[in-house]
Amino acid sequence: MPRDLTGFLWLLKLGALANLYFLADTFALAGGADPHIVVPAQILFAVSAHRCLFPNRYEDDVVLHDSFLSSTFVTRVLATFVEIAWIHQLAHVLRVLDAGQTGWVTAFSWWMVVQVVVSQGFVWGAILTGRLSLYFFEEAGWAVIFVLNTVASAYLYGMYGTLDAAGDARLLLQLNLLFGAVYLPWQVVHLRALRADALASVSPAARDGGTIRDRLRRSLHDRKRATDAASWGGWIGLVWMAAYWAVLIPPWVHQIVRVLGTR
């Protein structure tokens, strides 16, 4: 991969246009839109557009633009809302598609929501304490979320496979299964990289010490402008940014809105 990501980081801004299109499309929905589907999508599209324009990597406060809009604090506050909203939406999709209201599927869906909240605690803990190991636990939580989502989707897909009039539902479940098949092996690689980073390095916050208030201030004011691949996490970081903010998650969420947004 290229050593310098300047071109990629600027090209990523095109993702903001796609997200703004998706956002506008949700506002064009007729009355009766399901808020559990549409509102999380609107949050995700708006925040993803922002992150395409002002990319940030929490570790070492790496940014493309030296602006408070790129700061770790602003980015993480927005990400907290969008991640909880997105998983709430995915969990709601499982419950909507589970016509039989299967007990364990419902339990899995709510477990996903609880788990994403727990993961937010880990990532904020990493930012405020400088302990990089907490990023590992945050991402391990995401692996749990998508194991739950994939298992529940596989069960529901088997149920819908016997129904002739369930094409749209099957499509959403197929997307869930496809994402799980790609994401979970990738996440294993990601977790190994995070563990290696945590063992090999000390973050500036942990090294410099200070109170939580000091670290909170740093998360708002400390920014390291960089475009080299290593600062952005190498190919793992590149794939993560493109998929999460532009080319994978937003189109997937838009498809969910198209299928279930007005049910």
mmCIF file of C-alpha atoms in Angstrom:
data_model
loop_
_atom_site.group_PDB
_atom_site.id
_atom_site.type_symbol
_atom_site.label_atom_id
_atom_site.label_comp_id
_atom_site.label_asym_id
_atom_site.label_seq_id
_atom_site.Cartn_x
_atom_site.Cartn_y
_atom_site.Cartn_z
ATOM 1 C CA MET A 1 0.000 0.000 0.000
ATOM 2 C CA PRO A 2 1.177 3.616 -0.478
ATOM 3 C CA ARG A 3 3.210 5.121 2.330
ATOM 4 C CA ASP A 4 1.407 8.450 2.041
ATOM 5 C CA LEU A 5 -2.401 8.590 2.249
ATOM 6 C CA THR A 6 -2.917 12.221 1.261
ATOM 7 C CA GLY A 7 -4.770 11.278 -1.917
ATOM 8 C CA PHE A 8 -6.942 8.721 -0.143
ATOM 9 C CA LEU A 9 -7.838 11.094 2.696
ATOM 10 C CA TRP A 10 -8.915 13.788 0.245
ATOM 11 C CA LEU A 11 -10.761 11.274 -1.933
ATOM 12 C CA LEU A 12 -12.606 10.155 1.185
ATOM 13 C CA LYS A 13 -14.373 13.521 1.142
ATOM 14 C CA LEU A 14 -16.485 12.238 -1.750
ATOM 15 C CA GLY A 15 -18.069 9.980 0.836
ATOM 16 C CA ALA A 16 -19.557 13.089 2.429
ATOM 17 C CA LEU A 17 -21.541 13.719 -0.766
ATOM 18 C CA ALA A 18 -22.929 10.181 -0.740
ATOM 19 C CA ASN A 19 -23.889 10.490 2.918
ATOM 20 C CA LEU A 20 -25.597 13.827 2.346
ATOM 21 C CA TYR A 21 -27.568 12.267 -0.513
ATOM 22 C CA PHE A 22 -28.661 9.401 1.740
ATOM 23 C CA LEU A 23 -29.569 11.901 4.466
ATOM 24 C CA ALA A 24 -31.701 13.973 2.093
ATOM 25 C CA ASP A 25 -33.408 10.804 0.885
ATOM 26 C CA THR A 26 -34.537 9.947 4.418
ATOM 27 C CA PHE A 27 -36.180 13.351 4.800
ATOM 28 C CA ALA A 28 -38.118 12.696 1.594
ATOM 29 C CA LEU A 29 -39.901 9.683 3.091
ATOM 30 C CA ALA A 30 -43.665 9.840 3.260
ATOM 31 C CA GLY A 31 -45.460 10.046 6.592
ATOM 32 C CA GLY A 32 -45.494 7.065 8.891
ATOM 33 C CA ALA A 33 -41.735 6.523 8.869
ATOM 34 C CA ASP A 34 -40.468 4.172 11.572
ATOM 35 C CA PRO A 35 -38.321 6.352 13.868
ATOM 36 C CA HIS A 36 -36.361 3.316 15.089
ATOM 37 C CA ILE A 37 -35.164 2.848 11.500
ATOM 38 C CA VAL A 38 -35.012 6.374 10.116
ATOM 39 C CA VAL A 39 -33.627 8.458 12.994
ATOM 40 C CA PRO A 40 -30.551 6.234 13.556
ATOM 41 C CA ALA A 41 -29.919 6.329 9.811
ATOM 42 C CA GLN A 42 -30.075 10.126 9.776
ATOM 43 C CA ILE A 43 -27.614 10.312 12.658
ATOM 44 C CA LEU A 44 -25.254 7.899 10.905
ATOM 45 C CA PHE A 45 -25.366 9.731 7.569
ATOM 46 C CA ALA A 46 -24.746 13.135 9.168
ATOM 47 C CA VAL A 47 -21.873 11.936 11.339
ATOM 48 C CA SER A 48 -20.320 9.873 8.541
ATOM 49 C CA ALA A 49 -20.325 12.953 6.305
ATOM 50 C CA HIS A 50 -18.549 14.875 9.057
ATOM 51 C CA ARG A 51 -15.950 12.145 9.522
ATOM 52 C CA CYS A 52 -15.253 11.985 5.786
ATOM 53 C CA LEU A 53 -14.555 15.721 5.861
ATOM 54 C CA PHE A 54 -12.630 15.763 9.157
ATOM 55 C CA PRO A 55 -11.005 12.338 9.604
ATOM 56 C CA ASN A 56 -9.412 11.505 12.935
ATOM 57 C CA ARG A 57 -7.600 8.549 14.488
ATOM 58 C CA TYR A 58 -7.941 8.491 18.266
ATOM 59 C CA GLU A 59 -4.572 6.913 18.942
ATOM 60 C CA ASP A 60 -2.061 9.795 19.011
ATOM 61 C CA ASP A 61 -4.836 12.261 17.982
ATOM 62 C CA VAL A 62 -3.968 11.970 14.284
ATOM 63 C CA VAL A 63 -5.877 14.322 11.956
ATOM 64 C CA LEU A 64 -5.825 15.548 8.369
ATOM 65 C CA HIS A 65 -6.989 19.076 9.232
ATOM 66 C CA ASP A 66 -5.769 20.925 12.316
ATOM 67 C CA SER A 67 -9.247 21.976 13.420
ATOM 68 C CA PHE A 68 -11.274 21.418 16.577
ATOM 69 C CA LEU A 69 -13.827 19.730 14.287
ATOM 70 C CA SER A 70 -11.204 17.013 13.779
ATOM 71 C CA SER A 71 -10.405 16.691 17.483
ATOM 72 C CA THR A 72 -10.629 13.363 19.232
ATOM 73 C CA PHE A 73 -13.192 14.757 21.681
ATOM 74 C CA VAL A 74 -15.599 16.077 19.033
ATOM 75 C CA THR A 75 -15.170 12.984 16.875
ATOM 76 C CA ARG A 76 -15.704 10.612 19.787
ATOM 77 C CA VAL A 77 -18.806 12.411 21.055
ATOM 78 C CA LEU A 78 -20.357 12.134 17.587
ATOM 79 C CA ALA A 79 -19.234 8.523 17.220
ATOM 80 C CA THR A 80 -20.779 7.601 20.570
ATOM 81 C CA PHE A 81 -24.194 8.738 19.401
ATOM 82 C CA VAL A 82 -23.920 7.171 15.963
ATOM 83 C CA GLU A 83 -22.648 3.789 17.147
ATOM 84 C CA ILE A 84 -25.393 3.362 19.724
ATOM 85 C CA ALA A 85 -27.987 4.546 17.192
ATOM 86 C CA TRP A 86 -26.734 2.189 14.477
ATOM 87 C CA ILE A 87 -26.730 -0.898 16.681
ATOM 88 C CA HIS A 88 -30.160 0.075 18.008
ATOM 89 C CA GLN A 89 -31.316 0.105 14.388
ATOM 90 C CA LEU A 90 -29.786 -3.300 13.598
ATOM 91 C CA ALA A 91 -31.320 -4.756 16.749
ATOM 92 C CA HIS A 92 -34.701 -3.306 15.798
ATOM 93 C CA VAL A 93 -34.382 -4.857 12.330
ATOM 94 C CA LEU A 94 -33.979 -8.297 13.917
ATOM 95 C CA ARG A 95 -37.083 -7.810 16.041
ATOM 96 C CA VAL A 96 -39.136 -6.510 13.104
ATOM 97 C CA LEU A 97 -38.139 -9.431 10.890
ATOM 98 C CA ASP A 98 -38.709 -11.973 13.658
ATOM 99 C CA ALA A 99 -42.412 -12.468 13.028
ATOM 100 C CA GLY A 100 -42.542 -15.248 15.598
ATOM 101 C CA GLN A 101 -40.968 -13.063 18.303
ATOM 102 C CA THR A 102 -38.457 -15.776 19.157
ATOM 103 C CA GLY A 103 -37.286 -15.257 22.721
ATOM 104 C CA TRP A 104 -33.562 -15.757 22.202
ATOM 105 C CA VAL A 105 -33.522 -13.560 19.067
ATOM 106 C CA THR A 106 -35.107 -10.750 21.078
ATOM 107 C CA ALA A 107 -32.572 -11.339 23.854
ATOM 108 C CA PHE A 108 -29.695 -11.239 21.353
ATOM 109 C CA SER A 109 -31.009 -7.974 19.898
ATOM 110 C CA TRP A 110 -31.043 -6.264 23.289
ATOM 111 C CA TRP A 111 -27.678 -7.786 24.183
ATOM 112 C CA MET A 112 -26.291 -6.039 21.088
ATOM 113 C CA VAL A 113 -27.520 -2.680 22.397
ATOM 114 C CA VAL A 114 -26.102 -3.275 25.866
ATOM 115 C CA GLN A 115 -22.793 -4.405 24.370
ATOM 116 C CA VAL A 116 -22.384 -1.292 22.233
ATOM 117 C CA VAL A 117 -22.935 0.879 25.315
ATOM 118 C CA VAL A 118 -20.265 -1.130 27.146
ATOM 119 C CA SER A 119 -17.900 -0.634 24.210
ATOM 120 C CA GLN A 120 -18.431 3.120 24.425
ATOM 121 C CA GLY A 121 -17.272 2.939 28.019
ATOM 122 C CA PHE A 122 -14.079 1.169 26.964
ATOM 123 C CA VAL A 123 -13.218 3.630 24.212
ATOM 124 C CA TRP A 124 -13.832 6.639 26.442
ATOM 125 C CA GLY A 125 -11.754 4.913 29.095
ATOM 126 C CA ALA A 126 -8.915 4.554 26.595
ATOM 127 C CA ILE A 127 -9.112 8.243 25.690
ATOM 128 C CA LEU A 128 -9.293 9.476 29.274
ATOM 129 C CA THR A 129 -6.719 7.118 30.809
ATOM 130 C CA GLY A 130 -4.335 6.572 27.902
ATOM 131 C CA ARG A 131 -4.580 2.790 28.291
ATOM 132 C CA LEU A 132 -4.429 1.424 24.745
ATOM 133 C CA SER A 133 -5.513 -2.018 25.957
ATOM 134 C CA LEU A 134 -9.023 -0.620 26.394
ATOM 135 C CA TYR A 135 -9.307 -0.165 22.611
ATOM 136 C CA PHE A 136 -8.870 -3.929 22.361
ATOM 137 C CA PHE A 137 -11.807 -4.529 24.696
ATOM 138 C CA GLU A 138 -13.913 -1.996 22.805
ATOM 139 C CA GLU A 139 -13.318 -3.811 19.530
ATOM 140 C CA ALA A 140 -13.828 -7.210 21.157
ATOM 141 C CA GLY A 141 -17.277 -5.917 22.073
ATOM 142 C CA TRP A 142 -17.943 -5.150 18.411
ATOM 143 C CA ALA A 143 -16.995 -8.719 17.547
ATOM 144 C CA VAL A 144 -19.556 -9.946 20.093
ATOM 145 C CA ILE A 145 -22.217 -7.658 18.596
ATOM 146 C CA PHE A 146 -21.787 -9.049 15.112
ATOM 147 C CA VAL A 147 -21.553 -12.643 16.247
ATOM 148 C CA LEU A 148 -24.980 -12.110 17.839
ATOM 149 C CA ASN A 149 -26.321 -10.329 14.758
ATOM 150 C CA THR A 150 -24.991 -13.003 12.404
ATOM 151 C CA VAL A 151 -26.324 -15.946 14.424
ATOM 152 C CA ALA A 152 -29.782 -14.376 14.774
ATOM 153 C CA SER A 153 -29.823 -13.451 11.076
ATOM 154 C CA ALA A 154 -28.877 -16.991 10.053
ATOM 155 C CA TYR A 155 -31.790 -18.361 12.083
ATOM 156 C CA LEU A 156 -34.245 -15.841 10.647
ATOM 157 C CA TYR A 157 -32.951 -16.426 7.129
ATOM 158 C CA GLY A 158 -33.708 -20.108 7.532
ATOM 159 C CA MET A 159 -37.228 -19.210 8.614
ATOM 160 C CA TYR A 160 -37.779 -16.779 5.731
ATOM 161 C CA GLY A 161 -36.371 -19.258 3.243
ATOM 162 C CA THR A 162 -39.731 -21.052 3.288
ATOM 163 C CA LEU A 163 -41.749 -17.894 2.543
ATOM 164 C CA ASP A 164 -42.348 -16.749 -1.026
ATOM 165 C CA ALA A 165 -43.279 -13.160 -0.142
ATOM 166 C CA ALA A 166 -40.258 -12.322 1.967
ATOM 167 C CA GLY A 167 -37.838 -11.060 -0.680
ATOM 168 C CA ASP A 168 -37.025 -7.740 0.988
ATOM 169 C CA ALA A 169 -36.625 -9.379 4.382
ATOM 170 C CA ARG A 170 -34.327 -12.013 2.922
ATOM 171 C CA LEU A 171 -32.241 -9.282 1.297
ATOM 172 C CA LEU A 172 -31.653 -7.541 4.628
ATOM 173 C CA LEU A 173 -30.764 -10.832 6.272
ATOM 174 C CA GLN A 174 -28.421 -11.679 3.403
ATOM 175 C CA LEU A 175 -26.674 -8.345 3.941
ATOM 176 C CA ASN A 176 -26.344 -9.124 7.654
ATOM 177 C CA LEU A 177 -24.850 -12.523 6.862
ATOM 178 C CA LEU A 178 -22.518 -11.166 4.193
ATOM 179 C CA PHE A 179 -21.258 -8.478 6.545
ATOM 180 C CA GLY A 180 -20.685 -11.021 9.300
ATOM 181 C CA ALA A 181 -18.804 -13.337 6.937
ATOM 182 C CA VAL A 182 -16.437 -10.528 5.915
ATOM 183 C CA TYR A 183 -16.230 -8.504 9.114
ATOM 184 C CA LEU A 184 -15.657 -11.202 11.719
ATOM 185 C CA PRO A 185 -12.474 -12.663 10.150
ATOM 186 C CA TRP A 186 -11.238 -9.117 9.511
ATOM 187 C CA GLN A 187 -11.963 -8.210 13.119
ATOM 188 C CA VAL A 188 -9.790 -11.087 14.320
ATOM 189 C CA VAL A 189 -6.880 -9.547 12.403
ATOM 190 C CA HIS A 190 -7.782 -6.121 13.772
ATOM 191 C CA LEU A 191 -7.877 -7.393 17.357
ATOM 192 C CA ARG A 192 -4.469 -8.995 16.982
ATOM 193 C CA ALA A 193 -3.067 -5.702 15.684
ATOM 194 C CA LEU A 194 -4.633 -3.767 18.564
ATOM 195 C CA ARG A 195 -3.227 -6.193 21.096
ATOM 196 C CA ALA A 196 0.235 -5.892 19.572
ATOM 197 C CA ASP A 197 -0.003 -2.082 19.633
ATOM 198 C CA ALA A 198 -1.115 -2.088 23.258
ATOM 199 C CA LEU A 199 1.795 -4.309 24.270
ATOM 200 C CA ALA A 200 4.399 -2.417 22.254
ATOM 201 C CA SER A 201 3.575 1.225 22.876
ATOM 202 C CA VAL A 202 2.521 3.771 25.453
ATOM 203 C CA SER A 203 0.101 6.492 24.422
ATOM 204 C CA PRO A 204 1.027 10.142 24.986
ATOM 205 C CA ALA A 205 -1.725 10.502 27.601
ATOM 206 C CA ALA A 206 -0.436 7.586 29.660
ATOM 207 C CA ARG A 207 3.176 8.672 29.275
ATOM 208 C CA ASP A 208 2.545 12.292 30.243
ATOM 209 C CA GLY A 209 0.247 11.503 33.142
ATOM 210 C CA GLY A 210 -2.172 14.116 34.383
ATOM 211 C CA THR A 211 -5.734 13.997 35.563
ATOM 212 C CA ILE A 212 -8.777 12.897 33.624
ATOM 213 C CA ARG A 213 -9.581 16.579 33.187
ATOM 214 C CA ASP A 214 -6.148 17.112 31.615
ATOM 215 C CA ARG A 215 -6.663 14.218 29.234
ATOM 216 C CA LEU A 216 -10.127 15.463 28.343
ATOM 217 C CA ARG A 217 -8.584 18.827 27.489
ATOM 218 C CA ARG A 218 -5.927 17.105 25.378
ATOM 219 C CA SER A 219 -8.604 15.184 23.503
ATOM 220 C CA LEU A 220 -10.038 18.531 22.421
ATOM 221 C CA HIS A 221 -6.843 20.498 21.802
ATOM 222 C CA ASP A 222 -4.089 18.002 20.922
ATOM 223 C CA ARG A 223 -3.935 17.243 17.208
ATOM 224 C CA LYS A 224 -1.166 15.667 15.153
ATOM 225 C CA ARG A 225 -1.497 16.422 11.462
ATOM 226 C CA ALA A 226 -0.178 13.470 9.465
ATOM 227 C CA THR A 227 -0.766 11.700 6.174
ATOM 228 C CA ASP A 228 1.642 8.763 6.416
ATOM 229 C CA ALA A 229 0.050 5.330 6.356
ATOM 230 C CA ALA A 230 1.533 4.249 9.687
ATOM 231 C CA SER A 231 -0.121 7.138 11.552
ATOM 232 C CA TRP A 232 -3.511 6.110 10.158
ATOM 233 C CA GLY A 233 -3.193 2.442 11.069
ATOM 234 C CA GLY A 234 -1.897 1.083 7.766
ATOM 235 C CA TRP A 235 -4.176 -0.938 5.519
ATOM 236 C CA ILE A 236 -6.439 -1.857 8.445
ATOM 237 C CA GLY A 237 -7.101 1.811 9.155
ATOM 238 C CA LEU A 238 -7.618 2.578 5.474
ATOM 239 C CA VAL A 239 -10.183 -0.207 5.027
ATOM 240 C CA TRP A 240 -11.923 0.727 8.274
ATOM 241 C CA MET A 241 -12.322 4.401 7.333
ATOM 242 C CA ALA A 242 -13.548 3.726 3.808
ATOM 243 C CA ALA A 243 -15.986 0.996 4.827
ATOM 244 C CA TYR A 244 -17.372 2.636 7.958
ATOM 245 C CA TRP A 245 -17.779 6.189 6.707
ATOM 246 C CA ALA A 246 -18.428 5.830 2.985
ATOM 247 C CA VAL A 247 -18.573 2.678 0.890
ATOM 248 C CA LEU A 248 -20.131 -0.042 3.071
ATOM 249 C CA ILE A 249 -22.030 0.981 6.195
ATOM 250 C CA PRO A 250 -23.899 4.040 4.814
ATOM 251 C CA PRO A 251 -25.237 2.199 1.695
ATOM 252 C CA TRP A 252 -26.232 -0.742 3.901
ATOM 253 C CA VAL A 253 -28.114 1.518 6.307
ATOM 254 C CA HIS A 254 -29.749 3.291 3.363
ATOM 255 C CA GLN A 255 -30.995 -0.065 2.096
ATOM 256 C CA ILE A 256 -32.490 -0.794 5.520
ATOM 257 C CA VAL A 257 -34.343 2.530 5.350
ATOM 258 C CA ARG A 258 -35.654 1.740 1.873
ATOM 259 C CA VAL A 259 -37.010 -1.635 2.988
ATOM 260 C CA LEU A 260 -38.274 -0.941 6.512
ATOM 261 C CA GLY A 261 -38.352 2.837 6.874
ATOM 262 C CA THR A 262 -42.061 3.242 6.139
ATOM 263 C CA ARG A 263 -43.420 -0.013 7.540
#
